[in-house]
C-alpha positions as CSV (number, residue, x, y, z in Angstrom):
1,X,150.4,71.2,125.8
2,X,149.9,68.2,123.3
3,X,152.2,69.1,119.7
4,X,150.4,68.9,116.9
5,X,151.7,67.7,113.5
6,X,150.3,69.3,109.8
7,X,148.8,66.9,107.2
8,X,150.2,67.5,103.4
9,X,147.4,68.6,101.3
10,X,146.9,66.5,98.4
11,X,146.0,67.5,95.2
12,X,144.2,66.3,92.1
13,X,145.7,66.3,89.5
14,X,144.5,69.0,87.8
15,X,144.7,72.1,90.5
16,X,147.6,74.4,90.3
17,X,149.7,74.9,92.8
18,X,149.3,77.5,95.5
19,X,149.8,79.1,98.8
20,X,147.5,77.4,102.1
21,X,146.6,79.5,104.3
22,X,146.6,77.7,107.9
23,X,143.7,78.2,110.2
24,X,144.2,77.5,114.1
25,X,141.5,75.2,115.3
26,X,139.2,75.5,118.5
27,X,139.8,71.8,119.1
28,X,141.5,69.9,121.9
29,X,144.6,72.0,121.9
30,X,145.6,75.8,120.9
31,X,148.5,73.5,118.5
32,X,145.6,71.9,116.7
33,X,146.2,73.2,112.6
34,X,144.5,72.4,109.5
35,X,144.1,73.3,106.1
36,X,141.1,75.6,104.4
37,X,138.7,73.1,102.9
38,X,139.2,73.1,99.1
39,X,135.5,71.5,98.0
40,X,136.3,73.0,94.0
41,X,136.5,69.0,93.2
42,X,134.2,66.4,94.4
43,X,136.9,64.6,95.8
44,X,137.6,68.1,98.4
45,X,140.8,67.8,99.8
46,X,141.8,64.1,98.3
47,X,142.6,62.6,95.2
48,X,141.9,60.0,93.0
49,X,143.7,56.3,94.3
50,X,147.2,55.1,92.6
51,X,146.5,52.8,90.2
52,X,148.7,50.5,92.3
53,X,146.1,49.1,94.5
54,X,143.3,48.6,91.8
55,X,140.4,49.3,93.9
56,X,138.6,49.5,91.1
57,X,136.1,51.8,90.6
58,X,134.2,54.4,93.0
59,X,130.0,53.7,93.3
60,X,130.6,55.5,96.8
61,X,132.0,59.0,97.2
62,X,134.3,59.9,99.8
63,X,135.1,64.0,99.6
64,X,137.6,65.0,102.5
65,X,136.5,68.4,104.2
66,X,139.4,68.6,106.3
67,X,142.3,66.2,107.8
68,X,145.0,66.7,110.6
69,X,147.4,64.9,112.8
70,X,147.8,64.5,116.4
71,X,151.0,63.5,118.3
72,X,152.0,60.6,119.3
73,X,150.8,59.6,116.4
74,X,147.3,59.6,115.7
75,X,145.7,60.8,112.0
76,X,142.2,62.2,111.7
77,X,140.1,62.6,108.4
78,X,136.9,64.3,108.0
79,X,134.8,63.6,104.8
80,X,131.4,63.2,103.3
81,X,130.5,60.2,101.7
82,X,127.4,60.0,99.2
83,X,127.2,58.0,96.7
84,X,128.0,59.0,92.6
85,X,124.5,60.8,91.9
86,X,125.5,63.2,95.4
87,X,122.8,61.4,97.6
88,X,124.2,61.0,101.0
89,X,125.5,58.0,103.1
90,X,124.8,57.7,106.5
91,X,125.4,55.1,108.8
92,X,129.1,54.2,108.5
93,X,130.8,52.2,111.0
94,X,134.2,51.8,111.6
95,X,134.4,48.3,110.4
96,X,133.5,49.7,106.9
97,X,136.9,51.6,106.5
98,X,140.1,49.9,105.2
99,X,143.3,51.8,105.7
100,X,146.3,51.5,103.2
101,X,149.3,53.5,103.7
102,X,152.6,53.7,101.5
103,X,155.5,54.8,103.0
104,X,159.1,55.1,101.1
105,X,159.8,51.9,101.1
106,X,156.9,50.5,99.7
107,X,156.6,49.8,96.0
108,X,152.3,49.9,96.3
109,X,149.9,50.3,99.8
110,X,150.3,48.1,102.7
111,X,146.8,47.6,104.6
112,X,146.8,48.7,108.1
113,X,144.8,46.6,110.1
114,X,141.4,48.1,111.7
115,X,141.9,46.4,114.7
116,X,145.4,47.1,115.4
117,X,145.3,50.5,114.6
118,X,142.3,51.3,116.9
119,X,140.7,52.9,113.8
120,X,137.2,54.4,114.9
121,X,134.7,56.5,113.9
122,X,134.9,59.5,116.1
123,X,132.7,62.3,117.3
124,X,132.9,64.9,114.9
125,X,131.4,68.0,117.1
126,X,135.0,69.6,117.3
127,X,135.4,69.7,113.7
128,X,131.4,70.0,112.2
129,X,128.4,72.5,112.3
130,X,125.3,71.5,111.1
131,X,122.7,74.2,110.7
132,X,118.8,73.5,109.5
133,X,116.8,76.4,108.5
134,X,113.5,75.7,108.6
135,X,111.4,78.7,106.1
136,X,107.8,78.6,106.6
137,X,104.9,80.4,104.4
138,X,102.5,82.0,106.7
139,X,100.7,83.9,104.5
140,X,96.6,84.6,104.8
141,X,96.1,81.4,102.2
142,X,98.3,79.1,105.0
143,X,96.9,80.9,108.3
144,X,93.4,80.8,107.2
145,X,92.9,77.5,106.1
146,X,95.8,74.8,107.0
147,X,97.8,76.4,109.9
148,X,97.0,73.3,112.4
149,X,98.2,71.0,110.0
150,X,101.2,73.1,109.7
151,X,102.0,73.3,113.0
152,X,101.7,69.7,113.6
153,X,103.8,68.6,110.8
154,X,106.2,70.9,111.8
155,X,107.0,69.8,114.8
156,X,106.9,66.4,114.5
157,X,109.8,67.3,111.3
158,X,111.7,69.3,114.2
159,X,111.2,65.7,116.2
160,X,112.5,63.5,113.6
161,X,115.7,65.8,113.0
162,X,116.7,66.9,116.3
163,X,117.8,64.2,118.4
164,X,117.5,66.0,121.6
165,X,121.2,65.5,122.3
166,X,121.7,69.4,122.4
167,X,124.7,69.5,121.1
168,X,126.1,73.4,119.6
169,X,127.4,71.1,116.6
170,X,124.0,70.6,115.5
171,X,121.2,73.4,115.3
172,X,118.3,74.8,114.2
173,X,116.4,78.2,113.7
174,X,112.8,79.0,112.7
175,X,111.9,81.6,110.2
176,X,108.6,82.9,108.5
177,X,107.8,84.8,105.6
178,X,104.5,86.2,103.9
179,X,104.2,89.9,101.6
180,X,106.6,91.7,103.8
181,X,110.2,92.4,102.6
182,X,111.2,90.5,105.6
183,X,112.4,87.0,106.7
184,X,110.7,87.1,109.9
185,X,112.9,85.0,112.9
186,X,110.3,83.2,114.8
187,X,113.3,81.0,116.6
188,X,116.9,82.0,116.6
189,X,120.0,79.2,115.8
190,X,119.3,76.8,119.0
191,X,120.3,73.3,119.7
192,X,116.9,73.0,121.8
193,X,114.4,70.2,120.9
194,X,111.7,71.9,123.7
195,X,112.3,75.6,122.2
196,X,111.9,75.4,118.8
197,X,108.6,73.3,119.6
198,X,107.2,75.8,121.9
199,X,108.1,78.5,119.0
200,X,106.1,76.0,116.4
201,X,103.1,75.9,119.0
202,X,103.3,79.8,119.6
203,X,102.2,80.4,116.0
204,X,98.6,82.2,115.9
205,X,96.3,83.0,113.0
206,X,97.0,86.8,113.7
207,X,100.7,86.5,113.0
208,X,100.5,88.3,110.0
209,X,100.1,91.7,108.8
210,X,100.4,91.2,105.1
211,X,98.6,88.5,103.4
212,X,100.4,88.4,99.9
213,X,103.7,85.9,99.2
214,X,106.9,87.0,99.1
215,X,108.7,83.8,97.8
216,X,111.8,84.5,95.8
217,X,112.5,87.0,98.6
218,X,112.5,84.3,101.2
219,X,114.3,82.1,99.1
220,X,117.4,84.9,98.4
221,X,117.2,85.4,101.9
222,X,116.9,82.1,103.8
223,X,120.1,81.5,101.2
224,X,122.2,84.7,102.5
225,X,121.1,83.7,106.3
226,X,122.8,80.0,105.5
227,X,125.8,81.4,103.6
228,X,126.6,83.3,106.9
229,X,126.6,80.6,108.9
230,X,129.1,79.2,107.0
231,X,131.3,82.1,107.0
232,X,131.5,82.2,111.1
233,X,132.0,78.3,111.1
234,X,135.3,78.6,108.9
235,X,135.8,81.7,111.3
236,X,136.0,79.4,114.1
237,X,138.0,76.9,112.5
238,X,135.5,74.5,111.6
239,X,133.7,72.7,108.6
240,X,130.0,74.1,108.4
241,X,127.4,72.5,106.6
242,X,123.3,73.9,106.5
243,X,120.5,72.8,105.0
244,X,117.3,75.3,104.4
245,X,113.9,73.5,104.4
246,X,111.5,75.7,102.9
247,X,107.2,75.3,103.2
248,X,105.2,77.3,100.8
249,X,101.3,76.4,99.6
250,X,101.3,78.6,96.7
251,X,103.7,81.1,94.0
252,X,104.9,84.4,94.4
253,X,102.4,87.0,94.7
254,X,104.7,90.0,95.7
255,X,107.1,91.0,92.5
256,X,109.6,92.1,94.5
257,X,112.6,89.7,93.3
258,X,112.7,88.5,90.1
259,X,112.5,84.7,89.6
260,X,116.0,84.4,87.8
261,X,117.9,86.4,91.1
262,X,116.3,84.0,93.2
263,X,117.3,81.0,90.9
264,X,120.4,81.6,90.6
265,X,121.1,83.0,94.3
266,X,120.3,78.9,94.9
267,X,122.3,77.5,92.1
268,X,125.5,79.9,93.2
269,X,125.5,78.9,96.9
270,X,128.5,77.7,98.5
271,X,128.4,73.8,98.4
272,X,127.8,72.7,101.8
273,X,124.5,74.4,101.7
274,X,121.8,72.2,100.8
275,X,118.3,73.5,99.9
276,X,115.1,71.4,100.7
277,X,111.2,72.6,99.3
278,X,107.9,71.8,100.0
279,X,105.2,72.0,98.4
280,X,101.1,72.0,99.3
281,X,98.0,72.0,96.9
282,X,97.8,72.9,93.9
283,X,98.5,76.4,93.6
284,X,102.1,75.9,93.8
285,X,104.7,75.9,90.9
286,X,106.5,72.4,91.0
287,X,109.0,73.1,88.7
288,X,110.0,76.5,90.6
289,X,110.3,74.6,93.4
290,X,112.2,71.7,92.2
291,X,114.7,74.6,91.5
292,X,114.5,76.1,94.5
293,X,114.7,72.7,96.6
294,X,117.6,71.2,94.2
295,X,118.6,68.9,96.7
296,X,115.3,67.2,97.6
297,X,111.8,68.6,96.6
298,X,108.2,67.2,98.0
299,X,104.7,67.8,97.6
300,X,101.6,67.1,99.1
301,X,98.5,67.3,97.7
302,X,95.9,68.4,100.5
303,X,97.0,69.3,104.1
304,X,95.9,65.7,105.5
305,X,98.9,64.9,103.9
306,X,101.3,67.6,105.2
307,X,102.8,65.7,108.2
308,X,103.8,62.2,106.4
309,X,105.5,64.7,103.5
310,X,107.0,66.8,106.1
311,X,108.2,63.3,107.5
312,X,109.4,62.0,104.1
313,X,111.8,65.0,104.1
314,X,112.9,65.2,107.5
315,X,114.7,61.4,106.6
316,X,116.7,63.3,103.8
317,X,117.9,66.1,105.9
318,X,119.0,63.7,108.6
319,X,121.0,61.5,106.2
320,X,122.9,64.8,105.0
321,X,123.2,65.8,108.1
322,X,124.8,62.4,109.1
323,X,126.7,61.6,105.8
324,X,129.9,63.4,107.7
325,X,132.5,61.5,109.3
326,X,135.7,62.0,111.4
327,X,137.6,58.8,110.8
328,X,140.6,58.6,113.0
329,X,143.4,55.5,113.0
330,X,146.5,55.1,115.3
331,X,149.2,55.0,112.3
332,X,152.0,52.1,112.7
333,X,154.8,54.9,110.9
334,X,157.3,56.5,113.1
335,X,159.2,60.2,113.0
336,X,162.1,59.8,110.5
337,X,159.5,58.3,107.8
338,X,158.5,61.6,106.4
339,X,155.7,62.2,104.5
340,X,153.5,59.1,103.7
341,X,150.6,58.4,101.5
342,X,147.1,57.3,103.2
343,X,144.3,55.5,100.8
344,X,140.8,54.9,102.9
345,X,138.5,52.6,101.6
346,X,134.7,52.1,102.7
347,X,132.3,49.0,101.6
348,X,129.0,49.5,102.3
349,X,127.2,45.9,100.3
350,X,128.5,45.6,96.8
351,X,129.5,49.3,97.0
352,X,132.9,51.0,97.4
353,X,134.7,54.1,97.4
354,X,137.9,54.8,98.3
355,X,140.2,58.5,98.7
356,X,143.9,58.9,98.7
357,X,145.7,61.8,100.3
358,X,149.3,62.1,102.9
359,X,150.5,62.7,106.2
360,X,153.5,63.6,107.3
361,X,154.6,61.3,110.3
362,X,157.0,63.7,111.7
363,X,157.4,63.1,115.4
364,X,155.4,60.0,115.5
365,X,155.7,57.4,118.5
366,X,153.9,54.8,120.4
367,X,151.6,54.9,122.5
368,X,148.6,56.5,120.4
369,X,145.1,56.0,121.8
């Protein structure tokens, strides 16, 4: 069975320390051990770079979700990377990274080269969940008068995010709301491009039994449905991330929650849930649902233009969904060199951003692929 080494988790500056509770992974081997992701600071599991290597400063974000070693003598990050106002960055390649690493006998950080090192951007499916809930208001106003429109803008959003790869790392479930104190599931979690299309073109004018809106209820639970999915990623050892995309053409008509529980039901949500909202005519409350849909919010004014705002947002979700990155690098340190400190950089134009954290290099030899 390959061994497995443990990363050192570095902290900022600030945290206090405390006791890490180790989580056995569902990787490539039974030996594979990492840390619980810390995502209290924006840097997650890093910390800010020593002043030694004057990168100057950060216009790109790197937050480390989880990091880990693998004998002979291979290290593997896993971060996010936006950019300082939280928008996401997608599209890294390797060639984008620079490594530095410090060991004891280095006054400042030595750069690794890419090459060399064999450094690659990896896939990240052992590591990452990504979960998309798409919420859709079917209420009498929506079936009676824009429901094709719906439909169509619908799926060709569950096109544009889905890349038919049906991979388990990436996912997405279908639910529906209206006056009911229900979050009706029209599609469970499924990786399925064809199935969540056929559920989109299953959707009939008679779906309904109660034409009133019952928003904020959706909202609080959309947001308990997402938080729950995170919870059984961290069960099985990995990172989770989810996204809920919600479609409404008017306000709440039902009273059932209050505005502020729903509010602040989106505003307390773990951190690696995004929320998404869009809007149609002009019934709807923009500013409610700029709340709601903190992360990105949309609006279209008549259902012609559903499907190119439906379109718009799909792009966002995507580049969440594909700001995440497993960078992994052969290191040139040996066993006997103890614990060393790791900086990676990323350039992306003018831009840069750069992380610092440690490994410990115990048991390291040649031969890493």
């Amino acid at each position: 069975m390959k061994m497995m080494t443990y990363f050192k988790r570095a902290l900022v500056a600030f945290s206090l320390l405390t006791d890490f509770s180790l989580a056995v992974s569902c990787g490539n081997s039974d030996d594979d051990v990492r840390f619980d992701p810390n995502l209290d600071s924006d840097l997650g599991l890093g910390q800010s770079v020593d002043d030694c290597i004057d990168l100057g400063s950060n216009e790109l974000l790197l937050s480390i979700q989880d990091e880990f070693t693998t004998l002979p003598g291979k290290v593997s990050v896993f971060f996010r990377v936006t950019d300082v106002t939280g928008n996401p960055v997608a599209g890294l390649t390797a060639n984008q990274f620079t490594i530095y690493e410090q060991g004891r006998n280095d006054d400042c950080f030595r750069t690794i080269s890419p090459s060399e090192s064999q450094a690659r951007i990896s896939p990240n499916s052992q590591v990452f969940t990504n979960h998309t809930l798409l919420v859709l208001d079917l209420s009498n106003s929506v079936l009676s008068s824009s429901l094709s429109e719906l439909k169509s803008a619908s799926s060709s959003f569950i096109n544009n995010v889905m890349d038919g790869s049906d991979s388990d790392s990436f996912q997405m479930a279908i639910y529906w709301f209206d006056g009911q104190d229900e979050l009706h599931q029209l599609e469970p979690l499924t990786p399925s491009r064809e199935a969540l299309l056929e559920a989109i073109d299953g959707i009939t004018t008679d779906i309904s039994s109660d034409p009133s809106t019952d928003l904020y209820g959706a909202v609080i639970k959309s947001t308990d449905v997402a938080e729950a999915l995170l919870e059984d990623s961290q069960e099985n050892s990995t990172i989770g991330a989810a996204s809920v995309v919600l479609f409404t053409d008017g306000t709440d008509q039902a009273s059932r929650y209050r505005e502020s529980d729903a509010l602040d039901k989106v505003a307390d949500a773990d951190s690696n849930i995004s929320f998404f909202t869009i809007g149609l005519g002009t019934e709807i409350d923009t500013q409610i649902l700029e709340s709601v849909g903190k992360t990105f919010s949309v609006f279209a004014g008549n259902k012609e233009e559903l499907e190119t705002t439906f379109n718009q947002l799909s792009q966002k979700v995507s580049e969440r969904a594909n700001s995440f990155y497993l960078f992994e690098y052969c290191s040139p340190k040996r066993d006997g060199s103890g614990e060393n400190n790791l900086v990676i950089q990323v350039l992306r134009g003018s831009q840069q951003g750069a992380v610092q954290t440690q490994f410990d290099a115990s048991g390291f030899t040649g031969g890493c692929q």
